[in-house]
Amino acid sequence: MLGGCGEAAIAGKLGGADWQRGHLLRDRRFPAPQGPIEEIDVLIAGGGAAGLAAGWRLAEAGFDRFALFEMEDLTGGNARSGRNAVSAYPLGAHYLPVPNREATALRHMLRQFGMMTGEQEGVPVYDPYQLCADLEERLLWRGRWQEGLYPTSGVTAADRDQRAAFDRRMDAYRKAVGADGRPAFAIPMAYSSIDPIFRALDGVSFAKWLDDEGFTSPVLRAYLRYCCRDDYGSEAEHVSAWAGIHYFAGRRGWATQGDGDRELTWPEGNGRLVSLMAQRIRPHLRPAHSVFHVERDGDGALVDLFDHTARRSRRLRAKAVIMAMPHFVAARVAPQFAAEGAMSYAPWVVANVTVGRHPEGKGVSLAWDNVSTASEALGYVVATHQSEANDGGPTVLTWYLPLSKESPAEARKILMTRPLREWQTMVREDLLAMNPDLDGVIERIDVWRWGHAMIRPTPGFLSDPARLGAVAAQPPVLFAHSDMSGLSLFEEAHHRGVCAAEAALSELDHPFESLA
Amino acid sequence: MAESDLAAGGEGMGDDDKAPASLAIILLVSVLVVATCGLIYELLAGTLASYLLGDSVTQFSTVIGSYLFAMGVGSWLSRHVRGDEIGVFVRVEVMIAALGGWSAAGLFMLFPLVGDFRVVLYALVLAIGVLVGLEIPLLIRILRHRFAFRELVSNVLTYDYVGALIASLLFPLVLVPWLGMIRTGFVFGLANVAVALALLFALRRQRRIGADMAAALVVAASLLVGLAMADRMQRWSEVAFYGEPVIHARSTPYQRIVITRRGEDLRLYLNGNLQFSTRDEYRYHEALVWPVLGRVADPAQVLILGGGDGLAAREVLRDPRVRHVTLVDLDPEMTHLFRDTPQLASLNNHSLSSPRITVHNADAFRWVREAQGQYDAVIVDFPDPTEFSLGKLYTETFYREVSRLLAPEGVMTVQSTSPLIAPRSYWTVASTLEAAGLSSRGYHAYVPSFGEWGFTLAAHRPLTDAVSLPHGLRFLTASSERAMFDFPPDMARRPTPVNRLDNQALVRSFAEEWGKYEG
């Protein structure tokens, strides 16, 4: 019998956001709208997490005179998911941390979706089946899998001391409150203090801040690099110190029984959240429609959109428009309302690898998230971790790689041109380096490319006028996207969607009780 | 052609007249040694085969048959050895030493790894047989100038048969009981290589021996290392580890099932962990089942989670009040094995084919989530929480689902590991059942093959001492039942965390406590 057929082609598909439709938008190559102008109260342009959250919020308030237009054939944006015979799997993020106390609207939704099951003495209780089951993380370090993501053996005393000092600093920031009485770092970030002491951290890169503070231990820095790339798709050099610290100091998950630092996860990742939101507002969804132009029209706005199915453009007049799309697109579609700004985006590759049996390895057993210190990739998450009898049988591994070394533009060029086979070889070799036991059992590798996966919270992002303008926008044109937070997190998208929806409800004098 | 072969091969071979006088003695002693070794390998292969594959008559006769046949092949092949008979003999000895010496260790370690063990076994038997078959013809040819033919045949065959006698007596009386099979292999491998080394040493002036010497020394070193590591290999090789003959071994997608038998004692191991021994399983299963059934007024519906061996079901079905048993076990091969194999089905009194039982092959974690209905008694009998996937079956989340299936007046019991060896783990089960909203009471029984073993009763209402046991139990009486609930200080209750899906506290404490115990 011949082992591991390295040369044989591996099954799989190359996928990604619909670039043709995206570039159509960029190049403004749409026909002029035809037919009468349709009237609508609220129009949501964009069906990612923020747009769906806005729609969900409107529906929660009993408001139904709205429609959501999504360029792609499916809603969900970067939180979309896929499915094969073995398991569902995410094309983007795999989890949602247990929300902070301040994330009231999100908690309301999680309760409605059965993810939060109730309260115990006023403290939220989460569904144990949806909280990430032990073992959560393991790290391949010097040939052995160990628990957690920080090396525990073979590190010097100096490494350990620096790590402890770093943890103490982050803990202090986690508890810090600004002169305005708000937490220094909050999620949603809009609830963070605007005290200049903390805001000053946005003036330098995280790497510079670490250097200045003497956090130079290579083991610590490797771990922090992992964290920056994991949450922001970027190197510490390109991340604002405020954002870098936010990663560690922003989370104060609020739950019973020490579940505050846990994560909610599903086989399809955050695909679960967006599909439940989409289900809630199904009749309002209009996929395969590109909103390509928005302009002021008295108290309202005129919205031009292209119907990719009928292949024609239409014009609508809306009392309020919620621009739930990345800011760089919004600035093109609604130049009257949105400044270009200096925002940049990290490209990512997400591969879903179907394997005939579970990975193993020396050391602790398979975890939900499995990371190697020796790899440029971020490791793999086991899609079926939550749900199975551990029969060691087939599963899907979701493998993540942010292209953070190249400039975003160069990286996008790589994304556009590299053929499937090369991606597959790269994924396969990376996986086999971690788990030689997977040789011969990789059944398929589906590769998904995200050209604009995440906003990069570069130094100065907090005072970016484009961001501040979008946050301060008033009807008729509102903005809803995690870009407005500078942090590509589900919580941020949800918060921005809810806020925009509530601003639209106020504008239309529809009664509601604020969740934000 | 023969001439040129001789010239090419021949630094002093063939005509051992030039060889030192000691050579003849070494060669005759060699006959004795190689004959002993040859028979030892044959016995090792036969014993191993019957040990691992069962049916010793078949195994022994096929192994001996193929071994003798292979020796015949070797003897026939010896005609193709032209010239340098001593050189070839030395190399044959080194090869036999390597193959024979490692045979037992290799077969034990390969057993769980290879798909068809017989292929490996017979390949090895044939290889050793062919090599051993070469030995005597070569020796006869080497010695042909030393003795008259009449004497030569007599000498060689005498030593050969004496060697066989020595081997056949040593093997069962000394080697297997004292050295064990793995060490025996290495020791006799060393004897083979010693013959090679002695000959090389004696011939050191006649010929260049560098390469042969190096090969022999490498093999000798590997055998010495093997001998030194025999204990560790015994542990690595799961089957040697059992200590009793294996009569059934099978890997399913979920676990490795091994059944061993020595005399009347039949044992089941799952992933190397003893599940029962027929000598004392009645103690375990009476203690598992009757404290529950004896506390339920009408145990019409009984749920057994785990227990694919059907032994708990056997106890339950003895109770005429039980109308129906639902048994959920992950592994269909396990329940089929204990339903369809007559020897095993007689152990559980054919409980798995009773009309009163329904067997579901499903993951209990998932099954309880989806199940409906009410059970008057629930018996939870899973393997110990050695890994996360088993730890799930001891969590608060799991017990909440089971509690939903437990009738208001119902009682459940949980196999909860040893309160003596792992007290923190043991009491974690009680804390976890209580966190799931049930009342609990721990009890323990002495099961010789396990040691002091623990169980935990749980119910929606407080549990009392009142119990009614049937007559005719071998272990439990009203007074011995009551005594099980008494915990001396070394096993007494202590504070523990609650085992939850997201902390798996039990898997961690279990590994720590048993790790300390097993060292």
Short mmCIF file of N, CA, C and O in Angstrom, two decimals, chain A residues 2-11 420-429 432 436 438-442 445:
data_model
loop_
_atom_site.label_atom_id
_atom_site.label_comp_id
_atom_site.label_asym_id
_atom_site.label_seq_id
_atom_site.Cartn_x
_atom_site.Cartn_y
_atom_site.Cartn_z
N LEU A 2 0.50 2.20 -0.80
CA LEU A 2 1.27 3.43 -0.85
C LEU A 2 0.69 4.44 0.13
O LEU A 2 -0.50 4.65 0.17
N GLY A 3 1.55 5.06 0.89
CA GLY A 3 1.06 6.04 1.87
C GLY A 3 0.88 7.39 1.23
O GLY A 3 1.25 7.61 0.09
N GLY A 4 0.29 8.29 2.01
CA GLY A 4 0.04 9.71 1.70
C GLY A 4 0.32 10.15 0.27
O GLY A 4 1.43 10.49 -0.08
N CYS A 5 -0.70 10.15 -0.53
CA CYS A 5 -0.50 10.46 -1.94
C CYS A 5 -0.35 11.96 -2.12
O CYS A 5 -1.31 12.66 -2.43
N GLY A 6 0.83 12.47 -1.84
CA GLY A 6 1.09 13.90 -1.85
C GLY A 6 0.90 14.55 -3.21
O GLY A 6 0.56 15.71 -3.30
N GLU A 7 1.08 13.76 -4.26
CA GLU A 7 1.04 14.36 -5.59
C GLU A 7 -0.36 14.40 -6.18
O GLU A 7 -0.65 15.19 -7.04
N ALA A 8 -1.21 13.54 -5.65
CA ALA A 8 -2.55 13.48 -6.23
C ALA A 8 -3.29 14.77 -5.91
O ALA A 8 -3.08 15.38 -4.88
N ALA A 9 -4.18 15.18 -6.82
CA ALA A 9 -4.95 16.39 -6.59
C ALA A 9 -5.91 16.15 -5.44
O ALA A 9 -6.47 15.07 -5.29
N ILE A 10 -6.06 17.17 -4.60
CA ILE A 10 -6.99 17.08 -3.50
C ILE A 10 -8.28 17.74 -3.96
O ILE A 10 -8.26 18.77 -4.65
N ALA A 11 -9.43 17.12 -3.57
CA ALA A 11 -10.70 17.73 -3.95
C ALA A 11 -10.86 19.05 -3.22
O ALA A 11 -10.25 19.27 -2.18
N LEU A 420 -5.91 27.41 -6.77
CA LEU A 420 -6.39 26.52 -5.70
C LEU A 420 -5.33 25.53 -5.26
O LEU A 420 -5.10 25.31 -4.07
N ARG A 421 -4.67 24.88 -6.25
CA ARG A 421 -3.70 23.84 -5.92
C ARG A 421 -2.62 24.34 -4.97
O ARG A 421 -2.20 23.66 -4.05
N GLU A 422 -2.16 25.59 -5.23
CA GLU A 422 -1.11 26.12 -4.37
C GLU A 422 -1.61 26.37 -2.95
O GLU A 422 -0.91 26.10 -1.98
N TRP A 423 -2.82 26.91 -2.85
CA TRP A 423 -3.39 27.07 -1.50
C TRP A 423 -3.50 25.73 -0.81
O TRP A 423 -3.16 25.59 0.37
N GLN A 424 -4.01 24.75 -1.56
CA GLN A 424 -4.22 23.44 -0.94
C GLN A 424 -2.92 22.84 -0.46
O GLN A 424 -2.84 22.27 0.63
N THR A 425 -1.87 22.99 -1.28
CA THR A 425 -0.57 22.45 -0.88
C THR A 425 -0.08 23.13 0.39
O THR A 425 0.40 22.48 1.33
N MET A 426 -0.27 24.45 0.43
CA MET A 426 0.16 25.20 1.60
C MET A 426 -0.60 24.77 2.86
O MET A 426 -0.01 24.52 3.91
N VAL A 427 -1.91 24.62 2.72
CA VAL A 427 -2.73 24.22 3.87
C VAL A 427 -2.34 22.81 4.31
O VAL A 427 -2.15 22.54 5.50
N ARG A 428 -2.19 21.93 3.33
CA ARG A 428 -1.88 20.54 3.63
C ARG A 428 -0.55 20.43 4.35
O ARG A 428 -0.43 19.76 5.38
N GLU A 429 0.46 21.14 3.81
CA GLU A 429 1.78 21.04 4.43
C GLU A 429 1.78 21.62 5.83
O GLU A 429 2.40 21.08 6.74
N LEU A 432 0.04 19.05 8.05
CA LEU A 432 0.84 17.84 8.29
C LEU A 432 2.03 18.13 9.19
O LEU A 432 2.49 17.25 9.92
N PRO A 436 1.27 15.03 11.62
CA PRO A 436 1.67 14.05 10.59
C PRO A 436 0.66 12.91 10.50
O PRO A 436 0.56 12.26 9.46
N LEU A 438 -2.30 13.07 10.02
CA LEU A 438 -3.36 13.34 9.03
C LEU A 438 -2.94 12.94 7.62
O LEU A 438 -3.74 13.04 6.69
N ASP A 439 -1.72 12.48 7.47
CA ASP A 439 -1.25 12.09 6.14
C ASP A 439 -2.14 10.97 5.61
O ASP A 439 -2.33 9.96 6.27
N GLY A 440 -2.68 11.21 4.42
CA GLY A 440 -3.50 10.16 3.80
C GLY A 440 -4.97 10.22 4.19
O GLY A 440 -5.76 9.47 3.65
N VAL A 441 -5.36 11.07 5.13
CA VAL A 441 -6.78 11.12 5.50
C VAL A 441 -7.43 12.46 5.16
O VAL A 441 -8.58 12.69 5.49
N ILE A 442 -6.68 13.34 4.50
CA ILE A 442 -7.28 14.61 4.07
C ILE A 442 -8.14 14.33 2.85
O ILE A 442 -7.64 13.87 1.82
N ILE A 445 -10.02 19.99 0.59
CA ILE A 445 -9.64 21.28 1.15
C ILE A 445 -10.35 22.36 0.35
O ILE A 445 -10.07 22.56 -0.84
#
